[in-house]
Amino acid sequence: MNNLIVANWKMNPTSQKEAKNIFDAIKKGAKSDKVEVVICPPFIYLPLLSGLTLGAQNCFWQESGTYTGEISPSMLKDLGVKYVIIGHSERRKYFGETDEQVNKKLKAVLAAGLNPILCIGENAEQREKGETEMILKNQLIIGMGGIEVGDNFTVAYERIWAISGGDPYKTKELPTPEKVEKTHSYIRGILEGMYGKKVADSIRIIYGGSANAGNAKDYLENAKVQGFLVGGASLRPDDFNQIVKSAE
Ligand code: PGA
């Protein structure tokens, strides 16, 4: 299975021109036969960008109808989008997304033939209370309830307290690769309990939270992550392309 490197631009940049510039610079440097690279810009830039695999940062669970402001999986598919990030911690935090809603979204994404990237992770308070494993387990069991999965499915484990917080140049305190590996094994174990070993092994587990050019290799080698969900560093093409190179 190739490593998967996903650029999550979040609500950046603020102009079409900048979006095209960043995309073109990534396109030049990030082409790789050995790594799957996915760029997830804000929805409105999706039709402007081509030449790399595209993903969306969110979607609604209905196909069409009276849902002001929403975008459906079918609309994304029609644009040529291949991946959709679901349940990102910022969606959960700022828009109150629940595991039940995440579950509906995952079902809709799969029904449209798109590849979901399910984000799970604990925040600082949950970490301090020692609730990390319980939180992850609930997010997986409720979020993926009743869903058949395979190699089209990716779980992104993001320690929320390690996310760079919107500043593309800031890197937060980082967990050691050993700690990340331990949590990834825990996640893999839950997936095995839900789906059996064979199916669980076909699910990619990637890591997110201040992934950058300086730490990518360490995580890939020592935490055995299968790729990254990259926020801040994905807006800096040199850094992002370096992450892709590390994953080859
Ligand atoms: P970061 O963001 O790489 O800026 O920490 C990751 C994410 O939130 O997806």
Coordinates of C-alpha atoms and ligand atoms in Angstrom, one line a residue:
M1 CA 0.0 0.0 0.0
N2 CA 1.5 3.4 -1.0
N3 CA 1.7 6.1 1.6
L4 CA -1.0 8.8 1.4
I5 CA -0.1 12.5 1.9
V6 CA -3.1 14.7 2.2
A7 CA -2.9 18.5 2.0
N8 CA -5.6 20.2 4.1
W9 CA -5.6 23.8 3.2
K10 CA -8.4 24.6 5.6
M11 CA -9.8 28.1 4.9
N12 CA -6.7 29.2 3.0
P13 CA -5.5 31.0 0.8
T14 CA -7.8 34.0 0.3
S15 CA -7.5 34.4 -3.5
Q16 CA -7.8 32.2 -6.6
K17 CA -4.4 33.5 -7.7
E18 CA -2.6 32.3 -4.6
A19 CA -4.5 29.0 -4.7
K20 CA -3.3 28.4 -8.2
N21 CA 0.3 29.4 -7.3
I22 CA 0.5 27.0 -4.4
F23 CA -1.1 24.2 -6.4
D24 CA 1.3 24.7 -9.3
A25 CA 4.3 24.7 -7.1
I26 CA 3.1 21.5 -5.4
K27 CA 2.3 20.0 -8.8
K28 CA 5.9 20.6 -10.0
G29 CA 7.6 19.0 -6.9
A30 CA 5.2 16.5 -5.5
K31 CA 4.6 14.1 -8.5
S32 CA 5.4 10.7 -7.3
D33 CA 4.7 7.1 -8.5
K34 CA 5.2 5.8 -5.0
V35 CA 3.1 8.2 -2.9
E36 CA -0.5 9.1 -3.3
V37 CA -0.8 12.9 -3.0
V38 CA -4.2 14.5 -2.4
I39 CA -4.9 18.3 -2.3
C40 CA -8.0 19.4 -0.3
P41 CA -8.5 23.1 -1.0
P42 CA -11.6 25.1 -0.1
F43 CA -14.6 24.0 -2.2
I44 CA -14.6 27.0 -4.5
Y45 CA -11.0 26.4 -5.7
L46 CA -11.7 22.8 -6.7
P47 CA -12.8 23.6 -10.3
L48 CA -9.8 25.7 -10.9
L49 CA -7.2 23.1 -10.1
S50 CA -6.1 20.1 -12.1
G51 CA -3.2 17.7 -12.5
L52 CA -3.2 16.2 -8.9
T53 CA -5.8 14.1 -7.1
L54 CA -8.3 16.4 -5.4
G55 CA -10.2 16.0 -2.1
A56 CA -12.8 18.0 -0.3
Q57 CA -12.6 19.1 3.4
N58 CA -16.2 18.2 4.2
C59 CA -19.6 17.4 2.6
F60 CA -23.2 16.9 3.6
W61 CA -25.0 13.5 3.7
Q62 CA -27.9 14.3 1.4
E63 CA -27.6 14.2 -2.3
S64 CA -29.5 17.4 -3.1
G65 CA -32.4 19.4 -1.7
T66 CA -33.3 22.2 0.7
Y67 CA -30.0 22.4 2.6
T68 CA -28.7 25.9 2.3
G69 CA -25.0 26.2 2.1
E70 CA -24.2 22.5 1.8
I71 CA -22.3 20.5 -0.8
S72 CA -23.2 16.9 -1.6
P73 CA -20.9 13.9 -2.4
S74 CA -22.5 13.6 -5.9
M75 CA -21.5 17.2 -6.6
L76 CA -18.0 16.6 -5.6
K77 CA -17.9 13.4 -7.7
D78 CA -19.1 15.3 -10.7
L79 CA -16.2 17.7 -10.3
G80 CA -13.7 14.8 -10.3
V81 CA -13.0 14.9 -6.6
K82 CA -11.7 11.5 -5.3
Y83 CA -11.4 12.0 -1.5
V84 CA -13.4 13.7 1.3
I85 CA -12.1 14.5 4.7
I86 CA -14.9 13.8 7.3
G87 CA -15.1 14.7 11.0
H88 CA -12.1 17.0 11.1
S89 CA -11.6 18.2 14.7
E90 CA -12.3 21.8 13.5
R91 CA -15.7 20.7 12.1
R92 CA -16.4 19.0 15.4
K93 CA -15.3 22.0 17.4
Y94 CA -16.7 25.0 15.5
F95 CA -19.7 23.4 13.9
G96 CA -20.7 20.8 16.5
E97 CA -20.3 17.8 14.3
T98 CA -21.2 14.6 16.2
D99 CA -20.1 11.0 15.6
E100 CA -23.6 10.3 14.4
Q101 CA -23.4 13.0 11.8
V102 CA -19.9 11.8 10.8
N103 CA -21.4 8.3 10.3
K104 CA -24.1 9.7 8.0
K105 CA -21.5 11.6 6.0
L106 CA -19.2 8.5 5.7
K107 CA -22.1 6.5 4.4
A108 CA -23.0 9.2 1.8
V109 CA -19.4 9.5 0.7
L110 CA -19.0 5.8 0.2
A111 CA -22.4 5.5 -1.6
A112 CA -21.1 8.2 -4.1
G113 CA -18.0 6.1 -4.8
L114 CA -15.6 8.5 -3.1
N115 CA -12.8 7.7 -0.6
P116 CA -13.4 9.0 2.9
I117 CA -10.7 10.2 5.3
L118 CA -12.2 9.9 8.8
C119 CA -10.5 12.2 11.3
I120 CA -10.3 11.1 14.9
G121 CA -8.3 12.3 17.9
E122 CA -8.3 13.6 21.4
N123 CA -8.1 17.2 22.6
A124 CA -5.8 18.4 25.4
E125 CA -8.4 18.1 28.1
Q126 CA -9.3 14.5 27.2
R127 CA -5.6 13.7 27.0
E128 CA -5.0 15.0 30.5
K129 CA -8.0 13.1 31.9
G130 CA -6.6 9.9 30.4
E131 CA -9.6 9.5 28.1
T132 CA -7.7 9.2 24.8
E133 CA -8.4 5.5 24.2
M134 CA -12.1 5.8 25.1
I135 CA -12.5 8.8 22.8
L136 CA -10.9 7.1 19.9
K137 CA -12.9 3.9 20.4
N138 CA -16.2 5.8 20.4
Q139 CA -15.2 7.9 17.4
L140 CA -14.5 4.7 15.5
I141 CA -17.4 2.6 16.7
I142 CA -20.1 5.3 16.3
G143 CA -18.5 7.0 13.3
M144 CA -18.0 3.8 11.3
G145 CA -21.1 1.9 12.6
G146 CA -22.8 -0.1 9.9
I147 CA -20.2 0.8 7.4
E148 CA -18.4 -1.7 5.1
V149 CA -14.9 -0.6 4.4
G150 CA -11.9 -1.7 2.5
D151 CA -8.8 -0.2 0.9
N152 CA -10.9 2.9 0.0
F153 CA -11.0 3.9 3.6
T154 CA -8.4 6.0 5.5
V155 CA -8.4 6.9 9.2
A156 CA -6.5 10.1 10.1
Y157 CA -5.4 10.1 13.7
E158 CA -4.8 13.8 14.7
R159 CA -3.8 14.6 18.3
I160 CA -5.8 17.8 18.4
W161 CA -3.4 19.4 20.9
A162 CA -0.6 18.9 18.3
I163 CA -2.4 20.7 15.5
S164 CA -0.5 23.8 14.5
G165 CA -3.5 26.0 15.2
G166 CA -3.8 27.8 11.8
D167 CA -0.4 29.4 11.8
P168 CA 1.4 27.7 8.9
Y169 CA 4.8 28.5 10.5
K170 CA 4.1 27.3 14.0
T171 CA 4.7 23.8 15.1
K172 CA 3.2 22.6 18.3
E173 CA 4.6 20.3 21.0
L174 CA 4.8 16.9 19.3
P175 CA 4.2 13.4 20.5
T176 CA 7.2 11.1 20.1
P177 CA 7.0 8.5 17.2
E178 CA 6.8 5.8 19.9
K179 CA 3.7 7.3 21.4
V180 CA 2.1 7.7 18.0
E181 CA 2.9 4.1 17.1
K182 CA 1.3 2.9 20.3
T183 CA -1.9 4.8 19.5
H184 CA -1.9 3.7 15.9
S185 CA -1.7 0.1 17.1
Y186 CA -4.5 0.7 19.5
I187 CA -6.6 2.1 16.6
R188 CA -5.6 -0.9 14.4
G189 CA -6.8 -3.2 17.2
I190 CA -10.2 -1.5 17.4
L191 CA -10.6 -1.8 13.6
E192 CA -9.6 -5.5 13.8
G193 CA -12.3 -6.0 16.4
M194 CA -14.8 -4.4 14.1
Y195 CA -13.8 -5.9 10.8
G196 CA -11.4 -8.7 11.3
K197 CA -7.6 -8.6 10.7
K198 CA -7.7 -8.8 6.9
V199 CA -10.0 -5.8 6.4
A200 CA -8.4 -3.8 9.2
D201 CA -5.1 -4.2 7.5
S202 CA -6.4 -2.8 4.3
I203 CA -7.4 0.5 6.0
R204 CA -4.7 3.2 5.9
I205 CA -4.0 5.0 9.2
I206 CA -2.3 8.3 8.6
Y207 CA -1.1 10.9 11.2
G208 CA -1.8 14.6 11.5
G209 CA -0.7 17.4 13.8
S210 CA 2.1 19.7 12.9
A211 CA 3.5 17.2 10.3
N212 CA 6.3 19.0 8.5
A213 CA 9.5 18.5 6.4
G214 CA 11.6 18.1 9.6
N215 CA 9.6 15.4 11.3
A216 CA 8.0 13.4 8.5
K217 CA 10.8 10.9 8.0
D218 CA 11.0 10.2 11.8
Y219 CA 7.3 9.4 12.0
L220 CA 7.3 7.3 8.8
E221 CA 10.2 5.2 10.0
N222 CA 9.6 5.1 13.7
A223 CA 5.9 5.4 14.1
K224 CA 5.1 3.4 11.0
V225 CA 2.4 5.8 9.9
Q226 CA 1.1 5.3 6.4
G227 CA 1.1 9.0 5.5
F228 CA 0.0 12.3 6.8
L229 CA -2.8 14.8 6.9
V230 CA -0.9 18.1 6.6
G231 CA -2.4 21.5 7.5
G232 CA 0.0 24.4 7.8
A233 CA 2.9 22.9 6.0
S234 CA 0.7 22.1 3.0
L235 CA 0.5 25.8 2.2
R236 CA 4.3 25.9 1.9
P237 CA 5.1 24.0 -1.3
D238 CA 8.8 23.4 -0.5
D239 CA 7.9 21.9 2.8
F240 CA 5.0 19.9 1.5
N241 CA 7.0 18.5 -1.4
Q242 CA 9.7 17.5 1.0
I243 CA 7.1 15.5 3.1
V244 CA 6.1 13.7 -0.1
K245 CA 9.7 12.9 -0.9
S246 CA 10.2 11.5 2.7
A247 CA 7.2 9.2 2.1
E248 CA 8.6 7.6 -1.1
Ligands
PGA1 P1 -1.4 21.1 11.0 O1 -2.9 20.7 10.7 O2 -0.5 20.2 10.1 O3 -1.3 22.6 10.7 O4 -1.1 20.8 12.4 C1 -3.3 19.4 10.6 C2 -4.8 19.3 10.4 O5 -5.5 19.9 11.2 O6 -5.3 18.6 9.5

